[in-house]
PDB file of C-alpha atoms and ligand atoms in Angstrom:
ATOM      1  CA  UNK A   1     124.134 146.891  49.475  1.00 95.00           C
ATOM      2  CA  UNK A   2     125.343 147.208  52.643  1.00 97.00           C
ATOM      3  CA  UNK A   3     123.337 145.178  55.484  1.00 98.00           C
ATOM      4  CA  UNK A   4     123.183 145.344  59.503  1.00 98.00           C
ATOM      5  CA  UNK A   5     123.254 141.881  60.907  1.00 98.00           C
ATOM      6  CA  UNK A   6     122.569 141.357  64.625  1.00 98.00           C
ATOM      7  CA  UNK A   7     124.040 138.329  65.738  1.00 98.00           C
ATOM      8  CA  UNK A   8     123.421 136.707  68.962  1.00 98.00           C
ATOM      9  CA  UNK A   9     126.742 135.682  70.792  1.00 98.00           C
ATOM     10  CA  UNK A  10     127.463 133.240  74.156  1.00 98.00           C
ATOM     11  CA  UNK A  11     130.961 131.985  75.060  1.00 96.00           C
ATOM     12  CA  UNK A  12     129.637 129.337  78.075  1.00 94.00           C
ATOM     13  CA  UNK A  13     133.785 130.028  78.961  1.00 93.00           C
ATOM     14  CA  UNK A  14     133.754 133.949  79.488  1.00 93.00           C
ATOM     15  CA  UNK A  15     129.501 134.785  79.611  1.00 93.00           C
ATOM     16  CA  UNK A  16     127.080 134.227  82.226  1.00 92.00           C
ATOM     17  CA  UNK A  17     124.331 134.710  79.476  1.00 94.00           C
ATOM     18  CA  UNK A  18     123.980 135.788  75.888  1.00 96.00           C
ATOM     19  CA  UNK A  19     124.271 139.219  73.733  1.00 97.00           C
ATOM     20  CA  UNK A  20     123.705 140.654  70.729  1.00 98.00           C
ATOM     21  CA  UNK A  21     127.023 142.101  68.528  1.00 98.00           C
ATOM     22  CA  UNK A  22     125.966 144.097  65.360  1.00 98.00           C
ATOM     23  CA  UNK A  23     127.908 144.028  61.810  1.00 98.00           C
ATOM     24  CA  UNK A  24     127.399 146.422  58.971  1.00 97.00           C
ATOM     25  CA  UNK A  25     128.868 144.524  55.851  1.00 96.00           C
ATOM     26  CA  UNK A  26     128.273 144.809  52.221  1.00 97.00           C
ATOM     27  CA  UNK A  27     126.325 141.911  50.704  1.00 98.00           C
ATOM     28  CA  UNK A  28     125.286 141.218  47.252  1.00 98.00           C
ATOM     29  CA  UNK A  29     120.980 140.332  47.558  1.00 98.00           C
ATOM     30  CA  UNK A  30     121.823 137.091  46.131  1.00 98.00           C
ATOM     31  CA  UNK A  31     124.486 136.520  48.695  1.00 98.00           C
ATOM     32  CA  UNK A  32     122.898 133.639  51.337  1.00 98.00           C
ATOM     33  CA  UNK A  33     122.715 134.204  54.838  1.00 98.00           C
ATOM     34  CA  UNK A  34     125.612 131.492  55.181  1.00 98.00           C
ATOM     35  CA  UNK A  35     127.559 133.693  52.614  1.00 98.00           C
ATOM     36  CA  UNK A  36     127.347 136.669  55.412  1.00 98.00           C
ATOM     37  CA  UNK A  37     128.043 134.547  58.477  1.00 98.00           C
ATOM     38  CA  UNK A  38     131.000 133.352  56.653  1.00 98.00           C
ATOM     39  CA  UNK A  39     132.147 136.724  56.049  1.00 98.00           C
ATOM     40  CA  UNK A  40     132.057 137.835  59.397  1.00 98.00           C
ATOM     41  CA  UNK A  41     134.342 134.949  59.996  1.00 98.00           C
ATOM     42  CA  UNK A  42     136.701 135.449  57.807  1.00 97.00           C
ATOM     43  CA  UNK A  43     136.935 139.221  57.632  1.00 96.00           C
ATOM     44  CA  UNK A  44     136.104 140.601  61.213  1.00 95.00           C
ATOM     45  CA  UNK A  45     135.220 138.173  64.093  1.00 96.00           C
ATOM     46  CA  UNK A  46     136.884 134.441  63.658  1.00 97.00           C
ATOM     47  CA  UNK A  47     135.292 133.442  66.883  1.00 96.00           C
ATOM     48  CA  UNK A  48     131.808 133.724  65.647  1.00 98.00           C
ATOM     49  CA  UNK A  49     130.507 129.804  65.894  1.00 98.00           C
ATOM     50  CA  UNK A  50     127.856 128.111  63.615  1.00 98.00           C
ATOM     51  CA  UNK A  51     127.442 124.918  61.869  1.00 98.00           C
ATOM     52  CA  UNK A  52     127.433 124.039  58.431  1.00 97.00           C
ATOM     53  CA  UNK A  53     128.742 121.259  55.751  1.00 98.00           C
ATOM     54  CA  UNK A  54     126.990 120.943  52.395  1.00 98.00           C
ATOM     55  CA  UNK A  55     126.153 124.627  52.155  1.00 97.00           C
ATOM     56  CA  UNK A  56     123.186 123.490  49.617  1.00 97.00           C
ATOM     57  CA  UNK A  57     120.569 122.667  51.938  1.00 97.00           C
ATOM     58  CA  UNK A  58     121.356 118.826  52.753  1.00 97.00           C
ATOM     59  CA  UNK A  59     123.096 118.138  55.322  1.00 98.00           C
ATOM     60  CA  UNK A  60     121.001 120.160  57.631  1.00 97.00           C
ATOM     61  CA  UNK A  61     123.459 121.423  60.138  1.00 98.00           C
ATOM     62  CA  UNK A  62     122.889 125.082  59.540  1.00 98.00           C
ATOM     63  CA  UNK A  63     119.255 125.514  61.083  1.00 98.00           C
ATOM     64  CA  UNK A  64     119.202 128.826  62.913  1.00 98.00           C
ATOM     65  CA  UNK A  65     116.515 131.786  63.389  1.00 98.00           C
ATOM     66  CA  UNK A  66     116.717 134.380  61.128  1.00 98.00           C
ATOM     67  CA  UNK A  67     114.677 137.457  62.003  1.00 98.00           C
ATOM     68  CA  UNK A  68     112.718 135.502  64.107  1.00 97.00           C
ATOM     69  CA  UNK A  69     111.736 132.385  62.403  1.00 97.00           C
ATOM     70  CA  UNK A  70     113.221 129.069  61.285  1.00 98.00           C
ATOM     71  CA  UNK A  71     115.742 128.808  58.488  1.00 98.00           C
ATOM     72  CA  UNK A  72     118.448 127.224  57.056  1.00 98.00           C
ATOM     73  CA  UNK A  73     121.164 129.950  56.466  1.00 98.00           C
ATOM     74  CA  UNK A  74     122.190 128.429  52.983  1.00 98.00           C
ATOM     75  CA  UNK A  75     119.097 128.359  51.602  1.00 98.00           C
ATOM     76  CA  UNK A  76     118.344 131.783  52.437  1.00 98.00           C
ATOM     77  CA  UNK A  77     119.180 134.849  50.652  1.00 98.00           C
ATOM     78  CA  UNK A  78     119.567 138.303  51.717  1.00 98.00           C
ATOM     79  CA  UNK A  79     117.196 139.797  49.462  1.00 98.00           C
ATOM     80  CA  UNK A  80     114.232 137.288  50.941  1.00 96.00           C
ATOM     81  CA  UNK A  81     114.965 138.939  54.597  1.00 97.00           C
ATOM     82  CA  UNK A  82     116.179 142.474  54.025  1.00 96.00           C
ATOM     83  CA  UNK A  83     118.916 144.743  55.164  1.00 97.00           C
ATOM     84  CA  UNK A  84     118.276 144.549  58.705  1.00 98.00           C
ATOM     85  CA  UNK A  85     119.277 140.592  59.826  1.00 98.00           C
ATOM     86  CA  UNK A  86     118.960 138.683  63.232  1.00 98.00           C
ATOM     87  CA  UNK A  87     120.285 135.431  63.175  1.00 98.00           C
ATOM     88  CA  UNK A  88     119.666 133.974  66.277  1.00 98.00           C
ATOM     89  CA  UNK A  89     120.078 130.088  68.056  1.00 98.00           C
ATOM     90  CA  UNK A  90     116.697 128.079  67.169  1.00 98.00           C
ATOM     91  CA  UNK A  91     115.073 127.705  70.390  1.00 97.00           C
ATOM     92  CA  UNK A  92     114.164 125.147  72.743  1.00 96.00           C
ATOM     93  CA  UNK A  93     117.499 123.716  72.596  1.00 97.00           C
ATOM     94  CA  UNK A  94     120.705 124.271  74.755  1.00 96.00           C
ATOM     95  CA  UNK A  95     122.550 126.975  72.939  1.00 97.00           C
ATOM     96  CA  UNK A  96     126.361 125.573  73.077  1.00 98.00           C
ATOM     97  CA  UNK A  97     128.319 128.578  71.601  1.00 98.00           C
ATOM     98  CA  UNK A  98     126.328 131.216  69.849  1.00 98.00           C
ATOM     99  CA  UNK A  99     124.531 129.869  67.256  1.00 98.00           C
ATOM    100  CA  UNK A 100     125.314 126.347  67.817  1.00 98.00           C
ATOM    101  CA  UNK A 101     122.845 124.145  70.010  1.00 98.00           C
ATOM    102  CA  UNK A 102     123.124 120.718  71.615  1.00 97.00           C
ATOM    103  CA  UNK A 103     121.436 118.512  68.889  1.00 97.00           C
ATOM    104  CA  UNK A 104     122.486 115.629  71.349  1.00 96.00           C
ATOM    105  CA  UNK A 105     118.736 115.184  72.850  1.00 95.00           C
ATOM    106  CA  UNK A 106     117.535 115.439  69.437  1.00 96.00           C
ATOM    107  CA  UNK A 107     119.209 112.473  67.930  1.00 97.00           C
ATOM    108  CA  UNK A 108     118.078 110.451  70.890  1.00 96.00           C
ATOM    109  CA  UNK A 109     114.659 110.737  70.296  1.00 96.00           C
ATOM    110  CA  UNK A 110     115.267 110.504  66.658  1.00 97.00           C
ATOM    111  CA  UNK A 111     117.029 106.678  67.708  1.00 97.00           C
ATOM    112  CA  UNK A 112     114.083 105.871  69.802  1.00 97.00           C
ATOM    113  CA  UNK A 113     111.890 105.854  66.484  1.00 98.00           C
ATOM    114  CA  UNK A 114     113.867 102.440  65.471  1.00 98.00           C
ATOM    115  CA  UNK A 115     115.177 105.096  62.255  1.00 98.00           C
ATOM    116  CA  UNK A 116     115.944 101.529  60.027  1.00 98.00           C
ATOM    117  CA  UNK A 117     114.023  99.088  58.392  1.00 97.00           C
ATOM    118  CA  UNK A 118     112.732  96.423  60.462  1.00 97.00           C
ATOM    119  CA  UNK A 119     112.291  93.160  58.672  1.00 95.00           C
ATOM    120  CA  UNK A 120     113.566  89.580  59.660  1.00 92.00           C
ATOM    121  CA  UNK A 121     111.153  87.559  57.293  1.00 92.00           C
ATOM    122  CA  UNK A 122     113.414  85.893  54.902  1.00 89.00           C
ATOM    123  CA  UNK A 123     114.247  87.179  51.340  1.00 86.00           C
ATOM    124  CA  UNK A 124     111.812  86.292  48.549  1.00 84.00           C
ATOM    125  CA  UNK A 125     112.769  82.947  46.877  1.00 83.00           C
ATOM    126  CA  UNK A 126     114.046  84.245  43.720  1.00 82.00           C
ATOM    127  CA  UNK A 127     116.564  86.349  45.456  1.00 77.00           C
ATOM    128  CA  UNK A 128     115.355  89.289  44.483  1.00 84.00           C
ATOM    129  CA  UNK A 129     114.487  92.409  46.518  1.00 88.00           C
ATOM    130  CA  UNK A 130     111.336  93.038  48.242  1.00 91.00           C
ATOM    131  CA  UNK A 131     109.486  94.762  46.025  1.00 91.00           C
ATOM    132  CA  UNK A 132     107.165  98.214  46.688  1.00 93.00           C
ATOM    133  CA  UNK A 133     104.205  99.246  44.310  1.00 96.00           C
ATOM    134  CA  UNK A 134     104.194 103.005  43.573  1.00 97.00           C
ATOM    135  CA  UNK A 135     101.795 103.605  45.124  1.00 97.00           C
ATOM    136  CA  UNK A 136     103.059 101.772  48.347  1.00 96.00           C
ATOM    137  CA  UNK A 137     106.534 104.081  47.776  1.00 96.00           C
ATOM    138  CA  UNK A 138     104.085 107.386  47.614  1.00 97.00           C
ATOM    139  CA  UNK A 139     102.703 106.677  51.148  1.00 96.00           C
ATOM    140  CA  UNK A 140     106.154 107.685  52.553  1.00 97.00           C
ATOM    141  CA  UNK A 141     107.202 109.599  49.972  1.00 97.00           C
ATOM    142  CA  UNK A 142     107.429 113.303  51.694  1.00 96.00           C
ATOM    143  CA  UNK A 143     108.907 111.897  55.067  1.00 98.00           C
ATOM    144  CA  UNK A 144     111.815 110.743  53.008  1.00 98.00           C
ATOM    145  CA  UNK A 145     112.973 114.446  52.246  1.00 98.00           C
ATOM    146  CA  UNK A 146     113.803 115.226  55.990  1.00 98.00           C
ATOM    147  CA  UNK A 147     117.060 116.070  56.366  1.00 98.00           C
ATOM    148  CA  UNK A 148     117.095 115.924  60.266  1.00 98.00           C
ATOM    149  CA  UNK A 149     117.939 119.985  61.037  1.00 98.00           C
ATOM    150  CA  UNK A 150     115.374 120.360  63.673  1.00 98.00           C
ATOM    151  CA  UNK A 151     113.942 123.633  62.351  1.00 98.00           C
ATOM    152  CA  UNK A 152     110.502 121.608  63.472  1.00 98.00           C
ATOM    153  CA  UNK A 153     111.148 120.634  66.916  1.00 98.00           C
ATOM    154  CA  UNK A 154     112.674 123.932  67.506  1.00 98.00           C
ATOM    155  CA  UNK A 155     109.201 125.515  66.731  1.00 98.00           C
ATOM    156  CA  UNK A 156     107.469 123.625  68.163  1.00 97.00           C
ATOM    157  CA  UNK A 157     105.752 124.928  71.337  1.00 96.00           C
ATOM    158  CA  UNK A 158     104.989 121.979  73.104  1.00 96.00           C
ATOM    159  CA  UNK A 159     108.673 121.195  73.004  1.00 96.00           C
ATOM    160  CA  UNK A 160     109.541 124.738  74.345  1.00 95.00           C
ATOM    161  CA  UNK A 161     107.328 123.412  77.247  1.00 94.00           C
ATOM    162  CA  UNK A 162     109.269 120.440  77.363  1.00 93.00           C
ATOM    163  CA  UNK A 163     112.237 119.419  76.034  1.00 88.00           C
ATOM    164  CA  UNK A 164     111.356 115.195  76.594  1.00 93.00           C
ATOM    165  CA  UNK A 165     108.779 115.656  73.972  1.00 97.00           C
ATOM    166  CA  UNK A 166     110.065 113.771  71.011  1.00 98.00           C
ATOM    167  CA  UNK A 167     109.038 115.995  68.330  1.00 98.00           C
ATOM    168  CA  UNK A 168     108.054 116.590  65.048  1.00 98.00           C
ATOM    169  CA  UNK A 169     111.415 115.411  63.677  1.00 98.00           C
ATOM    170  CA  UNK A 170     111.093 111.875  65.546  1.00 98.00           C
ATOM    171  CA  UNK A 171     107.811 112.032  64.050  1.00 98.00           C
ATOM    172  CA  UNK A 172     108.600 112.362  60.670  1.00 98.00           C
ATOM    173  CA  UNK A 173     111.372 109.432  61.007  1.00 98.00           C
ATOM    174  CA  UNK A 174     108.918 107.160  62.797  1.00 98.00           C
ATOM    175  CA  UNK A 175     106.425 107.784  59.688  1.00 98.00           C
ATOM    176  CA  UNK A 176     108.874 107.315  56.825  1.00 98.00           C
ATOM    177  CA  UNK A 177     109.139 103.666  58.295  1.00 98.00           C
ATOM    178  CA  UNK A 178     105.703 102.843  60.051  1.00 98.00           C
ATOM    179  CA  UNK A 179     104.305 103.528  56.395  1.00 97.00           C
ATOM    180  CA  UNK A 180     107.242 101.900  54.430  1.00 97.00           C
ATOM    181  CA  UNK A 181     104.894  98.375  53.027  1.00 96.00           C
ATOM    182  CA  UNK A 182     108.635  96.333  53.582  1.00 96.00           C
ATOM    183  CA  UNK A 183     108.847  96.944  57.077  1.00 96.00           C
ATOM    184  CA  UNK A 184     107.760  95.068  60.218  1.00 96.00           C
ATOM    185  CA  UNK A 185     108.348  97.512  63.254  1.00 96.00           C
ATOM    186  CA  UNK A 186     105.759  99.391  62.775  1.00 96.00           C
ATOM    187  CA  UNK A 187     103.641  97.799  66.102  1.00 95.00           C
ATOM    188  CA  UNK A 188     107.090  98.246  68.384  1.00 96.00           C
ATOM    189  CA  UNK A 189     106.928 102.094  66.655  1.00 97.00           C
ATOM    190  CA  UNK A 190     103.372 102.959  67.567  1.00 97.00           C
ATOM    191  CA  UNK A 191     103.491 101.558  70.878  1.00 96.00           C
ATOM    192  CA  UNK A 192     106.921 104.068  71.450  1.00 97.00           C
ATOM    193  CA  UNK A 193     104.507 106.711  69.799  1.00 97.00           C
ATOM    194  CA  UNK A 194     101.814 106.613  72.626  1.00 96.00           C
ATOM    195  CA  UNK A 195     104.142 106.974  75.530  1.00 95.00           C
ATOM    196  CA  UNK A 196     103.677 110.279  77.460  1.00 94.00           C
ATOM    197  CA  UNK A 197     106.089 112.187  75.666  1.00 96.00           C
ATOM    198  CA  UNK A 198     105.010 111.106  72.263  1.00 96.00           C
ATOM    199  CA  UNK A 199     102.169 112.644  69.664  1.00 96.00           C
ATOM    200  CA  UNK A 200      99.717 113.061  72.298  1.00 95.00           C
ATOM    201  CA  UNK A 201     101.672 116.490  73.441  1.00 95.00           C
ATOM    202  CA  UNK A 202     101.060 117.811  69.735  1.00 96.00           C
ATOM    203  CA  UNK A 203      98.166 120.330  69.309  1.00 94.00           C
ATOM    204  CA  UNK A 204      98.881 120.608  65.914  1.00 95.00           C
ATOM    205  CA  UNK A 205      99.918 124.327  65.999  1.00 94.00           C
ATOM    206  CA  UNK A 206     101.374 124.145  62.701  1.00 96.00           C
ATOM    207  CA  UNK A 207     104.898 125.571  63.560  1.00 97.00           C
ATOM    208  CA  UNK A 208     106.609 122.572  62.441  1.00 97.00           C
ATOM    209  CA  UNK A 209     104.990 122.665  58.701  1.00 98.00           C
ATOM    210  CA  UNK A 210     105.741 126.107  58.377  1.00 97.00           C
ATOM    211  CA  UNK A 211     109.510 125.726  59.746  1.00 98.00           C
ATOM    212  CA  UNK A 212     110.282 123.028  57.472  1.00 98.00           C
ATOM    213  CA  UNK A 213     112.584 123.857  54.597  1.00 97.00           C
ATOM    214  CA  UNK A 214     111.978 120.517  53.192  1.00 97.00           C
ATOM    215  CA  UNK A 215     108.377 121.634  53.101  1.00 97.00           C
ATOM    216  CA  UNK A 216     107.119 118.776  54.464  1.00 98.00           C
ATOM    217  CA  UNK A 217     103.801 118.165  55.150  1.00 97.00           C
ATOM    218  CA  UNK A 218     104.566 117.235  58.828  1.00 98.00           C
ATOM    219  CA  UNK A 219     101.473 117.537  60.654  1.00 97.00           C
ATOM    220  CA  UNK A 220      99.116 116.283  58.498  1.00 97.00           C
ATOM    221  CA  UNK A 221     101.744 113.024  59.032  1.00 97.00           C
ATOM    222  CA  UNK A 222     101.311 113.734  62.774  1.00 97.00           C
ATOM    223  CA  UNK A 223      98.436 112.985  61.603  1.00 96.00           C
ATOM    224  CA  UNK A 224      98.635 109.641  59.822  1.00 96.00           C
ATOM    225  CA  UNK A 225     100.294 108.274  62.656  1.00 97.00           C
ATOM    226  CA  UNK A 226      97.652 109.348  65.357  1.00 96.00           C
ATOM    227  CA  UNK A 227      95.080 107.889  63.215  1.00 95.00           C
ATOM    228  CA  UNK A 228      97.417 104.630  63.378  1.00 95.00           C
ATOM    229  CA  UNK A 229      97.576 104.603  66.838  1.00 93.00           C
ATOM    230  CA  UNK A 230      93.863 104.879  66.732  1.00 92.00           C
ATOM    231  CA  UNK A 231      92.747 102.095  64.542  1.00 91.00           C
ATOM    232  CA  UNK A 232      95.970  99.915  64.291  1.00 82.00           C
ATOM    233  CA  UNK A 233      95.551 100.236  60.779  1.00 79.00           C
ATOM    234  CA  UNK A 234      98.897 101.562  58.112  1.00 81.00           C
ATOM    235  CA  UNK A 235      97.729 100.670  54.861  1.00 74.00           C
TER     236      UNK A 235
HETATM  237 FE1  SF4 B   1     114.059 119.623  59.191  1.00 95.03          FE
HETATM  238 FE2  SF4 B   1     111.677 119.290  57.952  1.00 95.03          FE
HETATM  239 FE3  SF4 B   1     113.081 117.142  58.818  1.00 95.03          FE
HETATM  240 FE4  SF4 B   1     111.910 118.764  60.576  1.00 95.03          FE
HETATM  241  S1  SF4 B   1     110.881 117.476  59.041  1.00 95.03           S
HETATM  242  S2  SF4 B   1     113.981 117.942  60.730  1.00 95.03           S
HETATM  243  S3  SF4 B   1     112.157 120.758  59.585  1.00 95.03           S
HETATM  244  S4  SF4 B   1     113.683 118.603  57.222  1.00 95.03           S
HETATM  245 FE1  FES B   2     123.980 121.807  54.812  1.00 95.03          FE
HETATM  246 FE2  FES B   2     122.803 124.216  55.050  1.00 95.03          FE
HETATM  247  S1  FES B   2     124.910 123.726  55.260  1.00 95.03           S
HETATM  248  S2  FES B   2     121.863 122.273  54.846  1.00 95.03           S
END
């Protein structure tokens, strides 16, 4: 089939702001989004600048808008979106070269969340490793699957109205350990959590859940932790 994709371009070196150049290529419906951007690439524009590693939805470098909402371009396919394509920079963050964005501010506030295990009690006597129930491993369970692309943050409109905010992605890392039974930062955590810029600027909008390709449950762990904040309790 053959598909129009409208994809926005900025060169900071040569444009004073960004534009829109349209391809018409043939593309199979199972082809990926990625699978087009690459062609363009390699076929007709090598300048054209986006991220991506794993190309199986992992790594989480590819997060970009496509035809208007969230996405990651290897997980998804042409047939899900249609002839007519828009791939576009996610917003809220500063677009570097076309599709790329500076994810710099977003791995600070992902470091402010303490993103390790906190635990200086010494090892149990037998040697072994602390151990987790089941059910202590399920309370984190879903904030385990992020893979950091900031398709949340980006659609999130409180961070549109501020870029400090930390996000739902800081969120998310601040709940897989707060919850985690074997760790002990979760008071140094919460206490980072009620600063100005922290879950009191969510208003649970719901952006983030949709926008995660993990699907995540994210706000209902917004949630969790604002109900931890609230009664000091994480059990
Ligand atoms: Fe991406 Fe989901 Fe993690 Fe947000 S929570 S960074 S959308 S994987
Ligand atoms: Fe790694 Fe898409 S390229 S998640």
């Amino acid at each position: 089939m053959e598909v129009t994709v409208k994809v926005f371009r900025y060169n900071p070196e040569k444009d004073q702001r960004g534009n829109y150049v349209t391809y018409k290529i043939e593309a199979d419906p199972n082809d990926r989004i990625l699978d087009v951007l690459e062609h363009i690439k390699g076929k007709t524009d090598g300048a054209l600048a986006f991220r991506r590693s794993c190309a199986h939805g992992v790594c989480g470098s590819d997060a970009m808008r496509i035809n208007g909402r969230n996405r990651l371009a290897c997980k998804t396919l042409v047939r899900d979106v249609g002839a007519n394509i828009t791939v576009e920079p996610v917003l809220g963050m500063k677009v570097k070269k076309d599709l790329i964005v500076d994810m710099e501010p977003f791995f600070n506030n992902y470091k402010k969340m303490t993103p390790y295990l906190v635990n200086d009690s010494p090892l149990p006597e037998d040697g072994r490793e602390r151990l987790q129930s089941p059910e202590q491993r399920a309370r984190f369970d879903e904030s385990t699957k992020c893979i950091l692309c900031g398709a949340c943050t980006s659609a999130c409109p409180s961070f549109w109205a501020n870029d400090e905010y930390f996000g739902p992605a800081a969120f998310i890392t601040a709940h897989r350990f707060i919850f985690d039974s074997r760790d002990e930062g979760a008071s140094q955590r919460l206490m980072v959590l009620a600063e100005t810029d922290g879950t009191v600027r969510c208003h649970t909008a719901y952006n983030c859940t949709e926008a995660c390709p993990r699907e995540i449950q994210i706000t209902k762990a917004i949630g969790d932790l604002k109900m931890a904040m609230v009664t000091g309790k994480i059990d």
